[in-house]
Coordinates of C-alpha atoms in Angstrom, one line a residue:
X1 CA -32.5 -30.9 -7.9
X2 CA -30.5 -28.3 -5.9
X3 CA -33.6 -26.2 -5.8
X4 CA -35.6 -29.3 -4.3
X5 CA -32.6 -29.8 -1.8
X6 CA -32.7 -25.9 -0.7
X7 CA -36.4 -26.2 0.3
X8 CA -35.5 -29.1 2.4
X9 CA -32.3 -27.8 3.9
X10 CA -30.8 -24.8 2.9
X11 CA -27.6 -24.7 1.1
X12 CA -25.9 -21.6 2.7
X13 CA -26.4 -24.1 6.0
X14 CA -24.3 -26.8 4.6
X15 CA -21.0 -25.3 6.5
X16 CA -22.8 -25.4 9.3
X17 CA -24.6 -28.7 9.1
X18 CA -21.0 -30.3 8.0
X19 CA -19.5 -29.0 11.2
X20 CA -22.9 -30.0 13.4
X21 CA -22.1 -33.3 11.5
X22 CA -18.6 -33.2 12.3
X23 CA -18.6 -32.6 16.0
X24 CA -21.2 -35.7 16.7
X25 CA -18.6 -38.4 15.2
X26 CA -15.9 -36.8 16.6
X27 CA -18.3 -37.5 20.1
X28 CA -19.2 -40.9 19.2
X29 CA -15.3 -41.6 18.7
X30 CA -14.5 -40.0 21.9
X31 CA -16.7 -42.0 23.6
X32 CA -16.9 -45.6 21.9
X33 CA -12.7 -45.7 20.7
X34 CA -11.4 -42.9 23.1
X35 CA -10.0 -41.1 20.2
X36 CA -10.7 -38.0 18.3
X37 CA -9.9 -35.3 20.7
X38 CA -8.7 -33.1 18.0
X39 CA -11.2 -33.3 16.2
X40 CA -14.1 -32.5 18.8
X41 CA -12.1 -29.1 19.7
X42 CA -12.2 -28.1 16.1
X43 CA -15.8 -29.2 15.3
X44 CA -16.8 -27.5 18.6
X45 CA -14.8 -24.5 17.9
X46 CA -16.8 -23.9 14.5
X47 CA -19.8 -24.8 15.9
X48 CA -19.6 -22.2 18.2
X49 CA -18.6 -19.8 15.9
X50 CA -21.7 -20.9 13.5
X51 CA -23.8 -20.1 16.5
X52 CA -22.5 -16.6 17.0
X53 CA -23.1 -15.9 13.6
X54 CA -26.8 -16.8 13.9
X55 CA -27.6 -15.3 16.7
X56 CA -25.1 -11.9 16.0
X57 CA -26.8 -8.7 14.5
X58 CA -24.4 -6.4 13.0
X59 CA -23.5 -8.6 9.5
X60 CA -26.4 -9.9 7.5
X61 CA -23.9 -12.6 5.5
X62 CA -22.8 -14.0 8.7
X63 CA -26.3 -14.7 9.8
X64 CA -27.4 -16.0 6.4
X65 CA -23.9 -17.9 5.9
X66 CA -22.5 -18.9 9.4
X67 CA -18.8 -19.7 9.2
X68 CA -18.3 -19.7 5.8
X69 CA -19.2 -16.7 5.2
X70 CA -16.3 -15.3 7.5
X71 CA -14.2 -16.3 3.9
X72 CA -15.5 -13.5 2.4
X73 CA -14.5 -11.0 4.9
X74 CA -10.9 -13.0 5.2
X75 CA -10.9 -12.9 0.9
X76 CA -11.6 -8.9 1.4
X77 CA -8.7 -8.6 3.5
X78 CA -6.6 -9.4 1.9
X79 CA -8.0 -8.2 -1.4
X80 CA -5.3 -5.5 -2.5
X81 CA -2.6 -8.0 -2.0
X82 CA -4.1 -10.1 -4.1
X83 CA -4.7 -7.9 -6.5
X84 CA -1.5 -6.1 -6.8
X85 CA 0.7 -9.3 -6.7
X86 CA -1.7 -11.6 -9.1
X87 CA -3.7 -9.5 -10.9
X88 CA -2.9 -5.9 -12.2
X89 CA -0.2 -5.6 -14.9
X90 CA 2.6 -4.1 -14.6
X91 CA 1.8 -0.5 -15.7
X92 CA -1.2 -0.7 -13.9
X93 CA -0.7 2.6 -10.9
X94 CA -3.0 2.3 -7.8
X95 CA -1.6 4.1 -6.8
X96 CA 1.9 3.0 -7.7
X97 CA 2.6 0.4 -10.7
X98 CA 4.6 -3.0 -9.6
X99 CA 6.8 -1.5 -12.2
X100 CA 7.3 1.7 -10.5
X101 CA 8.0 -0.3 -7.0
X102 CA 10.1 -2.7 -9.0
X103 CA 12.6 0.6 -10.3
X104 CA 12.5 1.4 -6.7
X105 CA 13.3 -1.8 -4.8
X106 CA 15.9 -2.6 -7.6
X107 CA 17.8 0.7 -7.1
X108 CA 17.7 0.5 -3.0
X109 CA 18.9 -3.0 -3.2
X110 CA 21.9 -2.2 -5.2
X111 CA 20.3 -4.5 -8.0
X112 CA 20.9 -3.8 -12.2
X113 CA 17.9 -1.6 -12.8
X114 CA 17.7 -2.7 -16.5
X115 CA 15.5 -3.9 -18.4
X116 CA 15.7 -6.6 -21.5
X117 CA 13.8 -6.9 -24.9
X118 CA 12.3 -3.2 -24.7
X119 CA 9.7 -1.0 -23.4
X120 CA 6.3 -2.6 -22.1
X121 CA 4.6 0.8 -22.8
X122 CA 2.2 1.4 -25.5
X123 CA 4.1 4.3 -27.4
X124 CA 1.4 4.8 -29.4
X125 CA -0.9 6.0 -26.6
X126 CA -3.0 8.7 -26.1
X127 CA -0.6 10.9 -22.9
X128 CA 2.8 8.4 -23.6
X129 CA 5.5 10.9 -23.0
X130 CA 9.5 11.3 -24.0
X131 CA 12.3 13.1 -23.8
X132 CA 13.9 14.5 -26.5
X133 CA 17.7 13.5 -26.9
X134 CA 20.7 15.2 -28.4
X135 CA 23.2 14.2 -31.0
X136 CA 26.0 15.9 -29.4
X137 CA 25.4 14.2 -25.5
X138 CA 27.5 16.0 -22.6
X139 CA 29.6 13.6 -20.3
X140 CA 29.0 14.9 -16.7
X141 CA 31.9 14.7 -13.7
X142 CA 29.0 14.3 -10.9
X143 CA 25.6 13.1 -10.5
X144 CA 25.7 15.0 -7.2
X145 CA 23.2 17.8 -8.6
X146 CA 22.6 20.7 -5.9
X147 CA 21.1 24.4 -5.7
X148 CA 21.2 26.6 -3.2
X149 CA 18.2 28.1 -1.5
X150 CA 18.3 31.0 0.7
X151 CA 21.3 32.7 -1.1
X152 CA 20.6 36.3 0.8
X153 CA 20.0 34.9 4.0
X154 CA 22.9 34.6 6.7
X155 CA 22.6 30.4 6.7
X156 CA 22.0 29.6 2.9
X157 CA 21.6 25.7 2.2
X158 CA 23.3 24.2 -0.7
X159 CA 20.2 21.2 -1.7
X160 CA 20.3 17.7 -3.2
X161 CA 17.4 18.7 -6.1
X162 CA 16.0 15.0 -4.8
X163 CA 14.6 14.9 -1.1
X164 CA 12.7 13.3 1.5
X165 CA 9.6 14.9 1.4
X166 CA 7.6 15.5 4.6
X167 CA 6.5 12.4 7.0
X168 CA 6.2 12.7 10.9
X169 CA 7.0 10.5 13.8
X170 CA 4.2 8.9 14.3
X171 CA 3.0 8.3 10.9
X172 CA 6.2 6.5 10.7
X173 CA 8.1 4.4 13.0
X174 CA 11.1 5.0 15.1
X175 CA 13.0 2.9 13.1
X176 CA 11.8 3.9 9.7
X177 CA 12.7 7.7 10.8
X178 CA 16.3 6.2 12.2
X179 CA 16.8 4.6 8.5
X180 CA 15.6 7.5 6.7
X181 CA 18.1 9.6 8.3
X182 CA 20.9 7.8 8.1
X183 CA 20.5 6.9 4.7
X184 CA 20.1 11.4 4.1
X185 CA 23.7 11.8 6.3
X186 CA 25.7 9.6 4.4
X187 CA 24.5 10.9 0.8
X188 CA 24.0 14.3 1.8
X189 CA 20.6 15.2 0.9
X190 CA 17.4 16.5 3.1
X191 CA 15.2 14.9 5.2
X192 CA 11.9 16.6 5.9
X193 CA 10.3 16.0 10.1
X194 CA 7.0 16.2 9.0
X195 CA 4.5 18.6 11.1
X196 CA 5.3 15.7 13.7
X197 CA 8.3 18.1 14.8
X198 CA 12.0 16.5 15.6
X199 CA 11.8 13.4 17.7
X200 CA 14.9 12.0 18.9
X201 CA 15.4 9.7 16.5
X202 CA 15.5 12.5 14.1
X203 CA 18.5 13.4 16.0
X204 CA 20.9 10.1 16.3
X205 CA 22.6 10.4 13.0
X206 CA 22.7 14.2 12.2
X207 CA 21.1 14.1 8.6
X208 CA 19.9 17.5 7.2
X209 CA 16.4 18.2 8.5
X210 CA 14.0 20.5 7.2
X211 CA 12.0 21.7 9.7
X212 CA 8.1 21.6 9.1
X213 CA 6.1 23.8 11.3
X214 CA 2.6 23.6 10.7
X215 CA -1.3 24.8 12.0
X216 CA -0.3 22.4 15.2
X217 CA 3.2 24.1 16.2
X218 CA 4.3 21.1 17.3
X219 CA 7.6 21.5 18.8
X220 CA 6.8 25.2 19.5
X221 CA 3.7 25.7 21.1
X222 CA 2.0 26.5 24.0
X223 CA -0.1 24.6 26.1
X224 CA -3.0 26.7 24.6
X225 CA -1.2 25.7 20.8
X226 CA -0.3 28.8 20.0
X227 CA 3.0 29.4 18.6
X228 CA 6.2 29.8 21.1
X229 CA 9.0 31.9 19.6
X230 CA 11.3 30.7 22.6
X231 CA 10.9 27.1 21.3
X232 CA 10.4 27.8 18.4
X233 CA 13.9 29.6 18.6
X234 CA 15.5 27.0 20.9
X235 CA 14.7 23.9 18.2
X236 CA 15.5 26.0 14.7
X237 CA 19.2 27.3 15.5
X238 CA 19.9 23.2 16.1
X239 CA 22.7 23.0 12.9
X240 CA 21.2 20.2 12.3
X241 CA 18.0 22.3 10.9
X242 CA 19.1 23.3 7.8
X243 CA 15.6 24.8 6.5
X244 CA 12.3 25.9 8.1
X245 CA 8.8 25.1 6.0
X246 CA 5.6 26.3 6.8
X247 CA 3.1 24.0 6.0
X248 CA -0.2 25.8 5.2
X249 CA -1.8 22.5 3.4
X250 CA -1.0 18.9 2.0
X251 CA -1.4 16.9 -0.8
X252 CA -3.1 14.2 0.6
X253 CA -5.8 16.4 2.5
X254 CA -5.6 19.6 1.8
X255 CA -7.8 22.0 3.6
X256 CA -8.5 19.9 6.4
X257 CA -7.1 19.2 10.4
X258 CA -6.4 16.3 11.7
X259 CA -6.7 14.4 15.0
X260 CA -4.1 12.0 16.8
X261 CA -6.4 9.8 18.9
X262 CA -5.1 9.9 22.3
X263 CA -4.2 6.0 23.2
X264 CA -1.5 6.6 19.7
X265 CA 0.2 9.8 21.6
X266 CA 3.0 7.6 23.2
X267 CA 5.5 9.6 25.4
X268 CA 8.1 9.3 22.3
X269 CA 5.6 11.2 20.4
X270 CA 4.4 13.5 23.2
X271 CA 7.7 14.3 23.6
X272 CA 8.3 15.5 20.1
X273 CA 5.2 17.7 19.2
X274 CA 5.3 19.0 23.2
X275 CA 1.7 17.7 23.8
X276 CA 0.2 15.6 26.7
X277 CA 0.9 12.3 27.0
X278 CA -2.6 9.8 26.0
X279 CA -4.7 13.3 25.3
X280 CA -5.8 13.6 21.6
X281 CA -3.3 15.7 19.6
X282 CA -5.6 18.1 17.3
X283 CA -3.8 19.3 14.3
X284 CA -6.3 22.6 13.1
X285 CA -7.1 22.9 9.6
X286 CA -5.3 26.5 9.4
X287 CA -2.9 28.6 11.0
X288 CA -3.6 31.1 14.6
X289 CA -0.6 33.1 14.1
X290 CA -1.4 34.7 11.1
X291 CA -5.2 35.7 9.5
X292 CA -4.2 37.7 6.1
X293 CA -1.5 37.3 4.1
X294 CA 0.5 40.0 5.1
X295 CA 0.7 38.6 8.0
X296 CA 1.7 35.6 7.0
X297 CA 4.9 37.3 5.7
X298 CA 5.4 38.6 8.3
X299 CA 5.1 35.7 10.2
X300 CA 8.0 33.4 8.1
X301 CA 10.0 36.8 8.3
X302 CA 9.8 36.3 11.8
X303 CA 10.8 32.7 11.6
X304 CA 13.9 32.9 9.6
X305 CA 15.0 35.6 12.3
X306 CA 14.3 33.4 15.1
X307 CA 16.0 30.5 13.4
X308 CA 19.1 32.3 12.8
X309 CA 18.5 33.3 9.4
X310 CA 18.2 30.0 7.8
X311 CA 16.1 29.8 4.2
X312 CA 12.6 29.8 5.2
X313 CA 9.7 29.0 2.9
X314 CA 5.9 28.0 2.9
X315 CA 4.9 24.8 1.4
X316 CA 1.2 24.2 0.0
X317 CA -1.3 22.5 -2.2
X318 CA -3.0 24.6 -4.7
X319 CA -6.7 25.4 -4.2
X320 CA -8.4 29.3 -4.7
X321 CA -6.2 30.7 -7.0
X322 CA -7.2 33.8 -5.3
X323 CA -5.6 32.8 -2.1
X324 CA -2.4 32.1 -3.7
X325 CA -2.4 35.2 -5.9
X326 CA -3.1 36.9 -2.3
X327 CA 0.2 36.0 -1.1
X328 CA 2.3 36.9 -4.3
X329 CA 0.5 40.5 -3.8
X330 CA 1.6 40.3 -0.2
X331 CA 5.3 39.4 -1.2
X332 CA 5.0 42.6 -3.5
X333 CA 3.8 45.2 -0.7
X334 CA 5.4 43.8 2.2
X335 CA 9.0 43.2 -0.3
X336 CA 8.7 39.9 2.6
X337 CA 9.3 36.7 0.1
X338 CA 9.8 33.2 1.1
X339 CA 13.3 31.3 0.1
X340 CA 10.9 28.9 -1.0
X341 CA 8.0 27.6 -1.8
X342 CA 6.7 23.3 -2.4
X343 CA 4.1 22.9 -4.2
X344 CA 2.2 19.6 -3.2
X345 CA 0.2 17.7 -6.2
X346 CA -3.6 16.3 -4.6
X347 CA -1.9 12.9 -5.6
X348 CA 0.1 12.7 -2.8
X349 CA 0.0 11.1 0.6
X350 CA 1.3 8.3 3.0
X351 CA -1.5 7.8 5.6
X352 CA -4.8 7.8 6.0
X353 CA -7.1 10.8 4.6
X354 CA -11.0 10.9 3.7
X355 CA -11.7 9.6 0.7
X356 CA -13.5 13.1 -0.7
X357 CA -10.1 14.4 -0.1
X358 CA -7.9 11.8 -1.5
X359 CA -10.0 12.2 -4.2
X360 CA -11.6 15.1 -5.5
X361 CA -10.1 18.0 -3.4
X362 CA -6.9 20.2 -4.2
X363 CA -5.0 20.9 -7.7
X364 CA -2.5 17.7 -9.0
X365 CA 1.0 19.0 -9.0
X366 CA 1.4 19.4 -12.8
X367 CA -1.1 22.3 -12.5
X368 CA -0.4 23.9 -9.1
X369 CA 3.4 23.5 -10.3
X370 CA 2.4 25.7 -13.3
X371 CA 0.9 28.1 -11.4
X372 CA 3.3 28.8 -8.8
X373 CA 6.0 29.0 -11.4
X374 CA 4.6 31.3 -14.0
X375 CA 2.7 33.8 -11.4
X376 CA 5.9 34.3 -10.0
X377 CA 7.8 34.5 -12.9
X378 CA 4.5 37.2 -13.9
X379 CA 5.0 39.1 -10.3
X380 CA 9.3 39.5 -11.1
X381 CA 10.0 37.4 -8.4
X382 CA 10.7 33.6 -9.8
X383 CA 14.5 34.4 -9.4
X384 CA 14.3 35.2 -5.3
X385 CA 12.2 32.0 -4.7
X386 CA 13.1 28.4 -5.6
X387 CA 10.6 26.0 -5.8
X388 CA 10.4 22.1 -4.9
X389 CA 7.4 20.5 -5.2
X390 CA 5.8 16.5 -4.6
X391 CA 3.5 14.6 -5.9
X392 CA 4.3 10.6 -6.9
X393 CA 8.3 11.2 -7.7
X394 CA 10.1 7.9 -7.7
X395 CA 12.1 7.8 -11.3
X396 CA 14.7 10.4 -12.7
X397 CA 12.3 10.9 -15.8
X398 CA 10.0 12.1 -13.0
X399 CA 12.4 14.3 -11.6
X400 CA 13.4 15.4 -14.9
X401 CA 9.9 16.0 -16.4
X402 CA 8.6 18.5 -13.0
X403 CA 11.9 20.4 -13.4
X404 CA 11.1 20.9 -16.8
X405 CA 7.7 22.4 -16.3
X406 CA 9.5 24.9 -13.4
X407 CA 10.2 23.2 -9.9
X408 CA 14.1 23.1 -8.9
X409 CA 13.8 20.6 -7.1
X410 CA 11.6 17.5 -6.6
X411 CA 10.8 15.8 -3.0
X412 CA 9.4 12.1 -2.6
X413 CA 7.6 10.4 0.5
X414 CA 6.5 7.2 -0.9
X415 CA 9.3 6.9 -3.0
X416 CA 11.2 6.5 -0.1
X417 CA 9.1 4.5 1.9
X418 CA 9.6 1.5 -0.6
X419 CA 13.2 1.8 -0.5
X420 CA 12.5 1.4 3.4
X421 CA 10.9 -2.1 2.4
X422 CA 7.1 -0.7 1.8
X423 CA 5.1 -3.2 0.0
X424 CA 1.9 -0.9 -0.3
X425 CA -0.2 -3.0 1.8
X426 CA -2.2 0.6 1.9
X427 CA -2.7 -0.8 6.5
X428 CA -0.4 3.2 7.1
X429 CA -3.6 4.0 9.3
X430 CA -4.1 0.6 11.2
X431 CA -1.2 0.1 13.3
X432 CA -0.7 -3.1 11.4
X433 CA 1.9 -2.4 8.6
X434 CA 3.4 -5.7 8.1
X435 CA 6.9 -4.0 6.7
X436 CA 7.2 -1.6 10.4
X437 CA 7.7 1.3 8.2
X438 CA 3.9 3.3 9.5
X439 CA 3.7 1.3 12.9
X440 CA 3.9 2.4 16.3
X441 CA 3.9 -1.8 17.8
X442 CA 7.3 -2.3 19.2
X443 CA 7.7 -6.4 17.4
X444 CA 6.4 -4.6 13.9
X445 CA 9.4 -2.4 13.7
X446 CA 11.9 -4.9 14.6
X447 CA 11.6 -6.4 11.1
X448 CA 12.8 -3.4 10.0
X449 CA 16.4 -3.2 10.4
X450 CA 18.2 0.2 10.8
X451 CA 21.3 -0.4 9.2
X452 CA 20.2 -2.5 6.5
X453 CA 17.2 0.3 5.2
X454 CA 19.7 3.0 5.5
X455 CA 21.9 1.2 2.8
X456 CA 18.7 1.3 1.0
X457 CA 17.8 5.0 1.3
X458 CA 20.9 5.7 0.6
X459 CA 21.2 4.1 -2.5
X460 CA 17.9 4.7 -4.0
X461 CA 19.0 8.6 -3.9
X462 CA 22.4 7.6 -5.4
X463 CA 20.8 5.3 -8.5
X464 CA 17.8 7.5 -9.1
X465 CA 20.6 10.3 -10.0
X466 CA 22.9 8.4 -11.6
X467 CA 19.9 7.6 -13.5
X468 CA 18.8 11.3 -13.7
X469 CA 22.7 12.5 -14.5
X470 CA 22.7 9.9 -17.6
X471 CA 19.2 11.7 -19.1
X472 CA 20.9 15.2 -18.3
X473 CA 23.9 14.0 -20.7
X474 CA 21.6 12.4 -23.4
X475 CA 19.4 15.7 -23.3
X476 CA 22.9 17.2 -24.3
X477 CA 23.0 19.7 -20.9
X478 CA 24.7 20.5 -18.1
X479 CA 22.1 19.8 -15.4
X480 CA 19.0 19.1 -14.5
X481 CA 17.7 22.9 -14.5
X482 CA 18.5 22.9 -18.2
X483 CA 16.0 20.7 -18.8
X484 CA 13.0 22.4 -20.5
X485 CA 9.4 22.0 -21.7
X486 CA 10.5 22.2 -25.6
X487 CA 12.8 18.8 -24.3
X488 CA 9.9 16.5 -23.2
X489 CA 6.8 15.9 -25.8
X490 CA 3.8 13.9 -25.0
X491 CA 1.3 12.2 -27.5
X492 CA -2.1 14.2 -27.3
X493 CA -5.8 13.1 -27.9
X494 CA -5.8 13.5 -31.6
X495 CA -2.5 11.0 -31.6
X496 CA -0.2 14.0 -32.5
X497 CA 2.8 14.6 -30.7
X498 CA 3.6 18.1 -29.1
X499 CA 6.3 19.4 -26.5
X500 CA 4.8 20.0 -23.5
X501 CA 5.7 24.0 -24.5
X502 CA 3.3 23.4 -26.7
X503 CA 1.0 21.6 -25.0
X504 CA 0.3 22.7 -21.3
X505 CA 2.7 25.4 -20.6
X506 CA 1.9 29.0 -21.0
X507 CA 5.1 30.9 -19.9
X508 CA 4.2 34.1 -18.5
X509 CA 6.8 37.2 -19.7
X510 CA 8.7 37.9 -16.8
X511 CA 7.0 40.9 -14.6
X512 CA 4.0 40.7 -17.0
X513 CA 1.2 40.7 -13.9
X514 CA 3.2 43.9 -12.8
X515 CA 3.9 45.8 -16.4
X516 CA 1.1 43.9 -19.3
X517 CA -2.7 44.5 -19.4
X518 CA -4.6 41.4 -17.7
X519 CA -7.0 41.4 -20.6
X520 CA -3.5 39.9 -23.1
X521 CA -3.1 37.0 -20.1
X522 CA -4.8 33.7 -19.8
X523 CA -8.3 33.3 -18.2
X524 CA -7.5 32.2 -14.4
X525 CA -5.2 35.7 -14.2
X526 CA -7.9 38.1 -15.5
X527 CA -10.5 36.6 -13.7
X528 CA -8.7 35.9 -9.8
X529 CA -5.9 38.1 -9.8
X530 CA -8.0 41.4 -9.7
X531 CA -9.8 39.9 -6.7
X532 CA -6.6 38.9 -4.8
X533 CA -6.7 41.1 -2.0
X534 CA -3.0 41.1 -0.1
X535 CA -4.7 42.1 3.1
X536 CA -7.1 38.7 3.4
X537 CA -7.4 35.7 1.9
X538 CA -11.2 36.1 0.7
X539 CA -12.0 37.3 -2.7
X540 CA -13.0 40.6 -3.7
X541 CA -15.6 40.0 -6.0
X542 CA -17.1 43.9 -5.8

């Protein structure tokens, strides 16, 4: 029957048809009762639309499906939403689990974070991880946990070990930025600019910035964008700057520029990165001030002099292993080492990025964390550098766990961006973010409301180490550094259980790249530390 009826009028038409049906009667009502009005707008609205679709040559199912077919596009839309709030479980991370923003929204809204009638996990699962607990728990004055980075240098920086890790203005609103600040000033931990540079809104309430100068040198640049030390200068000794990072890559994209389109650099944001005002903003995929990686020591020397001598560090997303083992030979013969180093996991990022990247390119942070940690620890000099790192941190069993495997402190962007009211509508890139946190439209960030979010940044720090002070006592220590591989066990393929010392971590003897033989080492040192060269960043593979 419906076959019979498609040969004689197509079914995909019957949208069409309806509305062709629709506008007649509402023609013959406006012109034998003088009524229907309405109706004839609609019906000829629809029509029209119908006949745009046939006659339009850029979407197949519009032409084959006129009007209706503009549901599926609408149903695509908003597909994501629909998924996350109706269909994924709980646990289910894409990237974030509604559990995960749950834990976050509760904490930031001053909510009871717990939870009733026990775990929704499968802790029988292949990867299910815990943490080992102790019969003998300490009881801890403070959750306020802190190191201090830079200890030789003239300006050293006592550090909340739980930070705002690196977004620009730009990426994020003025009002996002205003909240995320404020919320850092009142509990007294850091707030990273992003390579956007320090904008004024950076600036109203005085929070701790971290400085992050990258390939761009926005902020301190000339008009060619090469680096300016007399701006550079003029914007580090601010006392607001409390750290300088150079950022040689990112998480999200690693290896790869960027480009600000032109019509998005507003005079705020021109303002900030000392650019031109409407003229695309090019962000290079590596650095002109330095070519080898000598001279990139020398080149953060040179920064913590200009700044005044506050802790200076590099931050980066592991990729050659060679390239990074170039450095640690160029900390050795120039005796140049950063304050720091943050290691970015490729599971990272707020905004947009190619897929390929998002992907497939750069190391997670579990295994670029390792790296850093023990090559240092190989080269004698894990005691002159701390090390943060970010990579999806948004509980204090995720802070916990990354200090465990050798970061000393832990940095989130997302994190924080749902304690700003984020929903993970995953629009950063469009302009359209329907929360105001990654807009640059004057209405959109009016529905986010300074002081209110700042209450909310503020307290998602304060819960999340309350939370992570009440695992440091269970663990039976004294602070979050204590924490150690041996303390957190996972369940493995073969459905044993082994402590991550067990399982992933291979601690390197302290000075052993300096004083064993590279043959009693693991595989990645033998084979790419002999061809670290700490005079360029290609391999020597002679």
């Amino acid at each position: 029957m419906l076959h019979t009826l498609n040969s004689i009028f197509p079914v995909r038409y019957t949208a069409m048809g309806l509305c062709v049906f629709g506008l007649l009667l509402s023609i013959f009502s406006l012109l034998a009762l003088g009524a229907g009005l309405g109706a004839f707008l609609l019906f000829g609205l629809l029509v029209g639309v119908g006949v745009y679709d046939l006659r339009q040559s850029k979407r197949s199912i519009l032409r084959n499906y006129p009007i209706i077919g503009h549901m599926r596009f609408m149903l695509e839309f908003v597909r994501p939403e629909i998924r996350q709030y109706f269909i994924e479980s709980d646990n289910e991370a894409t990237p974030f689990s509604r559990a995960q923003r749950s834990l976050v929204y509760q904490r930031a809204k001053g909510e009871p974070d717990k939870r009733p009638f026990g775990t929704q996990l499968d802790v029988h699962a292949e990867g299910y991880e815990w943490m080992n607990h102790s019969v003998a728990p300490t009881k801890l004055v403070s959750h306020d946990f802190r190191i201090t980075i830079g200890a030789d240098t003239a300006q050293p920086y006592s550090a909340s070990v739980f930070n705002i890790s690196a977004m620009s203005f730009g990426a994020l609103s003025a009002n996002a930025i205003l909240a995320l600040n404020a919320g850092a000033k009142r509990g007294g931990f850091a707030h990273d600019t992003g390579e956007g540079s320090i904008s004024a809104h950076h600036r109203v309430h005085g929070g701790d910035l971290i400085w992050e100068v990258a390939s761009g040198y926005f902020g301190c640049r000339n008009e060619d964008g090469s680096f300016n030390a007399d701006k550079f200068s003029a914007n580090a000794q601010d006392p607001q700057v409390k750290m300088i990072e150079l950022k040689l890559s990112q998480g999200a994209k690693p290896g790869h520029g960027g480009m600000l389109p032109g019509p998005k650099v507003t005079p705020e944001i021109a303002e900030a990165r000392g650019i031109p005002v409407g003229v695309d903003c090019i962000s290079p995929a590596s650095h002109s001030a330095f070519s080898t990686p000598v001279e990139m020591m020398q080149f953060i020397a040179k920064l913590r002099e200009l700044s005044g001598g506050k802790p200076t560090g590099f931050k980066l997303c592991i990729g050659h292993p060679w390239e990074w083992f170039a450095m640690v030979k160029a900390m050795l013969e120039t005796g140049i080492t950063p304050d720091f180093i943050v290691v970015d996991g490729a599971e990272g990022g707020t905004g947009a990025a190619p897929l390929e990247f998002t992907d497939h390119v750069g190391s997670p942070l579990q295994e670029g964390l390792l790296l850093v940690h023990n090559t240092l620890r190989g080269a004698g000099l894990r005691e002159r550098v701390k090390v943060g790192c970010a990579g999806k941190v948004v509980s204090a069993f995720d802070i916990a766990r990354l200090m465990a495997l050798g970061a000393d402190w832990c940095n989130s962007a997302r994190g924080f961006m749902f304690a700003l009211g984020c929903i993970q509508a995953q629009h950063c890139h469009t302009g359209h973010c329907p929360t105001g946190v990654t807009t640059q439209d004057p209405l959109r960030q009016q529905s986010l409301v300074v002081p209110d979010k700042a209450e909310r940044v503020y307290n998602f720090h304060q819960q999340t180490l309350h939370a992570l002070q009440e695992l440091v006592q269970a663990a039976g220590v004294n602070h979050p550094s204590d924490i150690t591989a041996h303390h957190i066990v996972r369940r493995s393929t073969d459905h044993k259980v082994k402590s991550l010392a067990q399982l992933i971590l291979t601690q390197l003897p302290n000075r052993a790249l300096i004083d064993q033989e590279l043959n009693t080492l693991p595989l990645i040192y033998r084979h790419s530390w002999p061809r670290a060269n700490a005079n360029s960043f290609a391999p020597d593979f002679t």
